[in-house]
């Protein structure tokens, strides 16, 4: 991951932290302690979600998700992370993993902006199966808006992944577009 992007992200996180403190201070000055507690719960939930990303065993994947989160926030897109794995046994070069995940998030954010969605959010689910780690990037957008966009932005990365046993698929259903990225796992063979 590029150092400039990470430094920019750290600057944004610092700015967000100071903003949270200002909101809490303002609510206390307005004598609204119940709202302070609600706000702290909201912020804590968001931080807990990002914490799962930070603890991924693949540093490029973690960096890509954090930078993607920052890029989404710039476009007023909410990211919802659901992390059910640590990506510890991924069988791809770290740089490729980061490149694919960052491109996927970027493509999803661009598609939401292109579609002029009012409720801009995307969900990222990281799961594991016996042969794969699966990253599902889901957005509430109809297929007609983004089909060519996905192919242009991710076609080359799909080729790179397929050459190494992975793949990227786009699935459309009922007004939802889902990008499914299969990342191969190292298979542990029993000695015997």
PDB file of C-alpha atoms in Angstrom:
ATOM      1  CA  UNK A   1       0.000   0.000   0.000  1.00  0.00           C
ATOM      2  CA  UNK A   2       1.339   3.413  -0.852  1.00  0.00           C
ATOM      3  CA  UNK A   3       2.758   5.360   2.072  1.00  0.00           C
ATOM      4  CA  UNK A   4       1.022   8.575   0.980  1.00  0.00           C
ATOM      5  CA  UNK A   5      -2.397   6.915   1.181  1.00  0.00           C
ATOM      6  CA  UNK A   6      -1.671   5.542   4.645  1.00  0.00           C
ATOM      7  CA  UNK A   7      -0.439   8.917   5.908  1.00  0.00           C
ATOM      8  CA  UNK A   8      -3.526  10.583   4.466  1.00  0.00           C
ATOM      9  CA  UNK A   9      -5.664   7.985   6.227  1.00  0.00           C
ATOM     10  CA  UNK A  10      -3.920   8.610   9.554  1.00  0.00           C
ATOM     11  CA  UNK A  11      -4.532  12.327   9.151  1.00  0.00           C
ATOM     12  CA  UNK A  12      -8.236  11.681   8.526  1.00  0.00           C
ATOM     13  CA  UNK A  13      -8.502   9.343  11.526  1.00  0.00           C
ATOM     14  CA  UNK A  14      -6.879  11.992  13.723  1.00  0.00           C
ATOM     15  CA  UNK A  15      -9.329  14.592  12.381  1.00  0.00           C
ATOM     16  CA  UNK A  16     -12.301  12.261  12.996  1.00  0.00           C
ATOM     17  CA  UNK A  17     -11.124  11.588  16.552  1.00  0.00           C
ATOM     18  CA  UNK A  18     -10.941  15.320  17.301  1.00  0.00           C
ATOM     19  CA  UNK A  19     -14.397  15.818  15.754  1.00  0.00           C
ATOM     20  CA  UNK A  20     -15.833  13.107  18.017  1.00  0.00           C
ATOM     21  CA  UNK A  21     -14.365  14.833  21.062  1.00  0.00           C
ATOM     22  CA  UNK A  22     -15.857  18.158  19.937  1.00  0.00           C
ATOM     23  CA  UNK A  23     -19.300  16.592  19.481  1.00  0.00           C
ATOM     24  CA  UNK A  24     -19.141  15.044  22.952  1.00  0.00           C
ATOM     25  CA  UNK A  25     -17.971  18.343  24.447  1.00  0.00           C
ATOM     26  CA  UNK A  26     -20.768  20.226  22.714  1.00  0.00           C
ATOM     27  CA  UNK A  27     -23.419  17.786  23.906  1.00  0.00           C
ATOM     28  CA  UNK A  28     -22.132  18.067  27.476  1.00  0.00           C
ATOM     29  CA  UNK A  29     -22.197  21.869  27.269  1.00  0.00           C
ATOM     30  CA  UNK A  30     -25.812  21.634  26.092  1.00  0.00           C
ATOM     31  CA  UNK A  31     -26.503  19.395  29.118  1.00  0.00           C
ATOM     32  CA  UNK A  32     -27.543  16.384  27.006  1.00  0.00           C
ATOM     33  CA  UNK A  33     -25.804  13.483  28.770  1.00  0.00           C
ATOM     34  CA  UNK A  34     -28.229  10.894  27.343  1.00  0.00           C
ATOM     35  CA  UNK A  35     -27.270  11.953  23.811  1.00  0.00           C
ATOM     36  CA  UNK A  36     -23.577  11.715  24.784  1.00  0.00           C
ATOM     37  CA  UNK A  37     -24.075   8.055  25.693  1.00  0.00           C
ATOM     38  CA  UNK A  38     -25.879   7.345  22.405  1.00  0.00           C
ATOM     39  CA  UNK A  39     -23.121   9.087  20.468  1.00  0.00           C
ATOM     40  CA  UNK A  40     -20.395   7.154  22.277  1.00  0.00           C
ATOM     41  CA  UNK A  41     -22.212   3.884  21.455  1.00  0.00           C
ATOM     42  CA  UNK A  42     -22.374   4.856  17.756  1.00  0.00           C
ATOM     43  CA  UNK A  43     -18.690   5.742  17.643  1.00  0.00           C
ATOM     44  CA  UNK A  44     -17.727   2.604  19.589  1.00  0.00           C
ATOM     45  CA  UNK A  45     -19.626   0.405  17.126  1.00  0.00           C
ATOM     46  CA  UNK A  46     -17.818   2.034  14.214  1.00  0.00           C
ATOM     47  CA  UNK A  47     -14.419   1.647  15.884  1.00  0.00           C
ATOM     48  CA  UNK A  48     -15.118  -1.999  16.768  1.00  0.00           C
ATOM     49  CA  UNK A  49     -15.958  -2.684  13.125  1.00  0.00           C
ATOM     50  CA  UNK A  50     -12.696  -1.123  11.938  1.00  0.00           C
ATOM     51  CA  UNK A  51     -10.795  -2.951  14.666  1.00  0.00           C
ATOM     52  CA  UNK A  52     -11.686  -6.292  13.075  1.00  0.00           C
ATOM     53  CA  UNK A  53     -10.211  -5.045   9.820  1.00  0.00           C
ATOM     54  CA  UNK A  54      -7.018  -3.824  11.489  1.00  0.00           C
ATOM     55  CA  UNK A  55      -6.473  -7.279  12.981  1.00  0.00           C
ATOM     56  CA  UNK A  56      -6.495  -9.116   9.663  1.00  0.00           C
ATOM     57  CA  UNK A  57      -3.369 -11.260   9.288  1.00  0.00           C
ATOM     58  CA  UNK A  58      -2.804  -9.922   5.771  1.00  0.00           C
ATOM     59  CA  UNK A  59      -1.504  -6.368   6.192  1.00  0.00           C
ATOM     60  CA  UNK A  60      -2.199  -5.377   2.564  1.00  0.00           C
ATOM     61  CA  UNK A  61      -5.827  -6.495   2.918  1.00  0.00           C
ATOM     62  CA  UNK A  62      -6.170  -4.512   6.145  1.00  0.00           C
ATOM     63  CA  UNK A  63      -4.580  -1.431   4.581  1.00  0.00           C
ATOM     64  CA  UNK A  64      -6.806  -1.731   1.493  1.00  0.00           C
ATOM     65  CA  UNK A  65      -9.942  -1.933   3.646  1.00  0.00           C
ATOM     66  CA  UNK A  66      -8.884   1.075   5.739  1.00  0.00           C
ATOM     67  CA  UNK A  67      -8.003   3.178   2.702  1.00  0.00           C
ATOM     68  CA  UNK A  68     -11.235   2.018   1.034  1.00  0.00           C
ATOM     69  CA  UNK A  69     -13.132   3.121   4.126  1.00  0.00           C
ATOM     70  CA  UNK A  70     -11.530   6.544   3.883  1.00  0.00           C
ATOM     71  CA  UNK A  71     -12.268   6.784   0.140  1.00  0.00           C
ATOM     72  CA  UNK A  72     -15.891   5.814   0.796  1.00  0.00           C
ATOM     73  CA  UNK A  73     -16.241   8.423   3.540  1.00  0.00           C
ATOM     74  CA  UNK A  74     -15.018  11.115   1.130  1.00  0.00           C
ATOM     75  CA  UNK A  75     -18.017  10.251  -1.083  1.00  0.00           C
ATOM     76  CA  UNK A  76     -20.375  10.017   1.920  1.00  0.00           C
ATOM     77  CA  UNK A  77     -20.674   6.249   1.558  1.00  0.00           C
ATOM     78  CA  UNK A  78     -21.038   4.222   4.734  1.00  0.00           C
ATOM     79  CA  UNK A  79     -19.026   1.001   4.895  1.00  0.00           C
ATOM     80  CA  UNK A  80     -20.407  -1.874   6.941  1.00  0.00           C
ATOM     81  CA  UNK A  81     -17.806  -4.512   7.692  1.00  0.00           C
ATOM     82  CA  UNK A  82     -18.659  -8.094   8.669  1.00  0.00           C
ATOM     83  CA  UNK A  83     -15.381  -9.899   9.292  1.00  0.00           C
ATOM     84  CA  UNK A  84     -15.589 -13.650   9.969  1.00  0.00           C
ATOM     85  CA  UNK A  85     -11.984 -14.571   9.188  1.00  0.00           C
ATOM     86  CA  UNK A  86      -8.439 -13.285   9.608  1.00  0.00           C
ATOM     87  CA  UNK A  87      -7.108 -14.127   6.084  1.00  0.00           C
ATOM     88  CA  UNK A  88      -4.114 -15.850   7.712  1.00  0.00           C
ATOM     89  CA  UNK A  89      -3.711 -18.590   5.057  1.00  0.00           C
ATOM     90  CA  UNK A  90      -4.244 -16.591   1.875  1.00  0.00           C
ATOM     91  CA  UNK A  91      -2.306 -18.065  -1.057  1.00  0.00           C
ATOM     92  CA  UNK A  92      -1.643 -14.910  -3.098  1.00  0.00           C
ATOM     93  CA  UNK A  93       1.010 -12.210  -3.043  1.00  0.00           C
ATOM     94  CA  UNK A  94       0.074  -9.571  -0.473  1.00  0.00           C
ATOM     95  CA  UNK A  95       0.295  -6.785  -3.047  1.00  0.00           C
ATOM     96  CA  UNK A  96      -2.244  -8.497  -5.303  1.00  0.00           C
ATOM     97  CA  UNK A  97      -4.652  -8.985  -2.400  1.00  0.00           C
ATOM     98  CA  UNK A  98      -4.445  -5.297  -1.517  1.00  0.00           C
ATOM     99  CA  UNK A  99      -4.805  -4.231  -5.137  1.00  0.00           C
ATOM    100  CA  UNK A 100      -7.902  -6.392  -5.702  1.00  0.00           C
ATOM    101  CA  UNK A 101      -9.672  -5.399  -2.486  1.00  0.00           C
ATOM    102  CA  UNK A 102      -8.987  -1.695  -2.882  1.00  0.00           C
ATOM    103  CA  UNK A 103     -10.150  -1.806  -6.522  1.00  0.00           C
ATOM    104  CA  UNK A 104     -13.341  -3.641  -5.485  1.00  0.00           C
ATOM    105  CA  UNK A 105     -14.214  -1.075  -2.835  1.00  0.00           C
ATOM    106  CA  UNK A 106     -13.330   1.766  -5.202  1.00  0.00           C
ATOM    107  CA  UNK A 107     -15.507   0.315  -7.960  1.00  0.00           C
ATOM    108  CA  UNK A 108     -18.431  -0.146  -5.556  1.00  0.00           C
ATOM    109  CA  UNK A 109     -18.142   3.427  -4.265  1.00  0.00           C
ATOM    110  CA  UNK A 110     -17.907   4.781  -7.828  1.00  0.00           C
ATOM    111  CA  UNK A 111     -20.968   2.787  -8.834  1.00  0.00           C
ATOM    112  CA  UNK A 112     -22.964   4.234  -5.914  1.00  0.00           C
ATOM    113  CA  UNK A 113     -21.882   7.749  -6.883  1.00  0.00           C
ATOM    114  CA  UNK A 114     -22.672   7.071 -10.557  1.00  0.00           C
ATOM    115  CA  UNK A 115     -26.141   5.815  -9.598  1.00  0.00           C
ATOM    116  CA  UNK A 116     -26.717   8.927  -7.444  1.00  0.00           C
ATOM    117  CA  UNK A 117     -27.909   6.793  -4.542  1.00  0.00           C
ATOM    118  CA  UNK A 118     -29.332   8.791  -1.642  1.00  0.00           C
ATOM    119  CA  UNK A 119     -28.733   6.072   0.964  1.00  0.00           C
ATOM    120  CA  UNK A 120     -25.119   5.323   0.106  1.00  0.00           C
ATOM    121  CA  UNK A 121     -23.741   2.260   1.803  1.00  0.00           C
ATOM    122  CA  UNK A 122     -21.876  -0.851   0.950  1.00  0.00           C
ATOM    123  CA  UNK A 123     -21.371  -4.021   2.910  1.00  0.00           C
ATOM    124  CA  UNK A 124     -18.142  -5.944   2.957  1.00  0.00           C
ATOM    125  CA  UNK A 125     -18.305  -9.521   4.197  1.00  0.00           C
ATOM    126  CA  UNK A 126     -15.065 -11.442   4.688  1.00  0.00           C
ATOM    127  CA  UNK A 127     -15.716 -15.168   5.056  1.00  0.00           C
ATOM    128  CA  UNK A 128     -13.753 -18.372   4.781  1.00  0.00           C
ATOM    129  CA  UNK A 129     -14.463 -21.713   3.183  1.00  0.00           C
ATOM    130  CA  UNK A 130     -12.201 -24.761   2.979  1.00  0.00           C
ATOM    131  CA  UNK A 131     -10.609 -23.673  -0.346  1.00  0.00           C
ATOM    132  CA  UNK A 132     -11.268 -19.930  -0.401  1.00  0.00           C
ATOM    133  CA  UNK A 133     -11.458 -16.717   1.457  1.00  0.00           C
ATOM    134  CA  UNK A 134     -14.472 -14.909   0.095  1.00  0.00           C
ATOM    135  CA  UNK A 135     -14.923 -11.157   0.056  1.00  0.00           C
ATOM    136  CA  UNK A 136     -18.462 -10.084  -0.788  1.00  0.00           C
ATOM    137  CA  UNK A 137     -18.924  -6.401  -1.602  1.00  0.00           C
ATOM    138  CA  UNK A 138     -22.647  -5.621  -1.757  1.00  0.00           C
ATOM    139  CA  UNK A 139     -24.329  -2.409  -2.859  1.00  0.00           C
ATOM    140  CA  UNK A 140     -28.012  -1.504  -3.351  1.00  0.00           C
ATOM    141  CA  UNK A 141     -27.711  -0.791  -7.077  1.00  0.00           C
ATOM    142  CA  UNK A 142     -29.452  -2.319 -10.080  1.00  0.00           C
ATOM    143  CA  UNK A 143     -27.302  -4.246 -12.556  1.00  0.00           C
ATOM    144  CA  UNK A 144     -28.001  -1.971 -15.508  1.00  0.00           C
ATOM    145  CA  UNK A 145     -26.171   0.902 -13.833  1.00  0.00           C
ATOM    146  CA  UNK A 146     -22.857  -0.790 -13.198  1.00  0.00           C
ATOM    147  CA  UNK A 147     -22.379  -3.882 -15.359  1.00  0.00           C
ATOM    148  CA  UNK A 148     -19.932  -2.257 -17.789  1.00  0.00           C
ATOM    149  CA  UNK A 149     -18.324  -0.380 -14.908  1.00  0.00           C
ATOM    150  CA  UNK A 150     -17.474  -3.630 -13.112  1.00  0.00           C
ATOM    151  CA  UNK A 151     -16.056  -5.199 -16.242  1.00  0.00           C
ATOM    152  CA  UNK A 152     -13.870  -2.181 -17.061  1.00  0.00           C
ATOM    153  CA  UNK A 153     -12.552  -1.684 -13.527  1.00  0.00           C
ATOM    154  CA  UNK A 154     -12.075  -5.305 -12.509  1.00  0.00           C
ATOM    155  CA  UNK A 155     -11.612  -7.379 -15.679  1.00  0.00           C
ATOM    156  CA  UNK A 156      -7.812  -7.168 -15.588  1.00  0.00           C
ATOM    157  CA  UNK A 157      -7.703  -8.036 -11.900  1.00  0.00           C
ATOM    158  CA  UNK A 158      -9.992 -11.008 -12.505  1.00  0.00           C
ATOM    159  CA  UNK A 159      -7.473 -12.285 -15.077  1.00  0.00           C
ATOM    160  CA  UNK A 160      -4.623 -11.885 -12.582  1.00  0.00           C
ATOM    161  CA  UNK A 161      -6.606 -13.748  -9.920  1.00  0.00           C
ATOM    162  CA  UNK A 162      -7.660 -16.557 -12.268  1.00  0.00           C
ATOM    163  CA  UNK A 163      -4.004 -17.114 -13.187  1.00  0.00           C
ATOM    164  CA  UNK A 164      -3.397 -17.823  -9.477  1.00  0.00           C
ATOM    165  CA  UNK A 165      -6.543 -19.840  -8.711  1.00  0.00           C
ATOM    166  CA  UNK A 166      -8.883 -17.031  -7.636  1.00  0.00           C
ATOM    167  CA  UNK A 167     -11.670 -15.173  -9.368  1.00  0.00           C
ATOM    168  CA  UNK A 168     -14.035 -12.221  -9.294  1.00  0.00           C
ATOM    169  CA  UNK A 169     -17.723 -12.619 -10.122  1.00  0.00           C
ATOM    170  CA  UNK A 170     -20.521 -10.071 -10.230  1.00  0.00           C
ATOM    171  CA  UNK A 171     -23.944 -11.271  -9.087  1.00  0.00           C
ATOM    172  CA  UNK A 172     -27.165  -9.305  -9.583  1.00  0.00           C
ATOM    173  CA  UNK A 173     -30.448  -9.909  -7.756  1.00  0.00           C
ATOM    174  CA  UNK A 174     -33.477  -7.790  -6.824  1.00  0.00           C
ATOM    175  CA  UNK A 175     -31.866  -4.359  -7.051  1.00  0.00           C
ATOM    176  CA  UNK A 176     -28.649  -5.480  -5.380  1.00  0.00           C
ATOM    177  CA  UNK A 177     -25.237  -5.904  -6.953  1.00  0.00           C
ATOM    178  CA  UNK A 178     -22.708  -8.151  -5.267  1.00  0.00           C
ATOM    179  CA  UNK A 179     -19.073  -8.481  -6.163  1.00  0.00           C
ATOM    180  CA  UNK A 180     -17.802 -11.894  -5.043  1.00  0.00           C
ATOM    181  CA  UNK A 181     -14.039 -12.242  -4.805  1.00  0.00           C
ATOM    182  CA  UNK A 182     -12.628 -15.715  -4.216  1.00  0.00           C
ATOM    183  CA  UNK A 183      -9.089 -15.644  -2.854  1.00  0.00           C
ATOM    184  CA  UNK A 184      -7.389 -19.067  -2.701  1.00  0.00           C
ATOM    185  CA  UNK A 185      -6.280 -20.423   0.663  1.00  0.00           C
ATOM    186  CA  UNK A 186      -3.115 -22.383   1.330  1.00  0.00           C
ATOM    187  CA  UNK A 187      -4.229 -25.939   1.790  1.00  0.00           C
ATOM    188  CA  UNK A 188      -2.743 -27.598   4.829  1.00  0.00           C
ATOM    189  CA  UNK A 189      -2.059 -31.241   4.081  1.00  0.00           C
ATOM    190  CA  UNK A 190      -1.948 -33.740   6.901  1.00  0.00           C
ATOM    191  CA  UNK A 191       1.380 -35.475   7.238  1.00  0.00           C
ATOM    192  CA  UNK A 192       1.094 -39.180   7.254  1.00  0.00           C
TER     193      UNK A 192
END
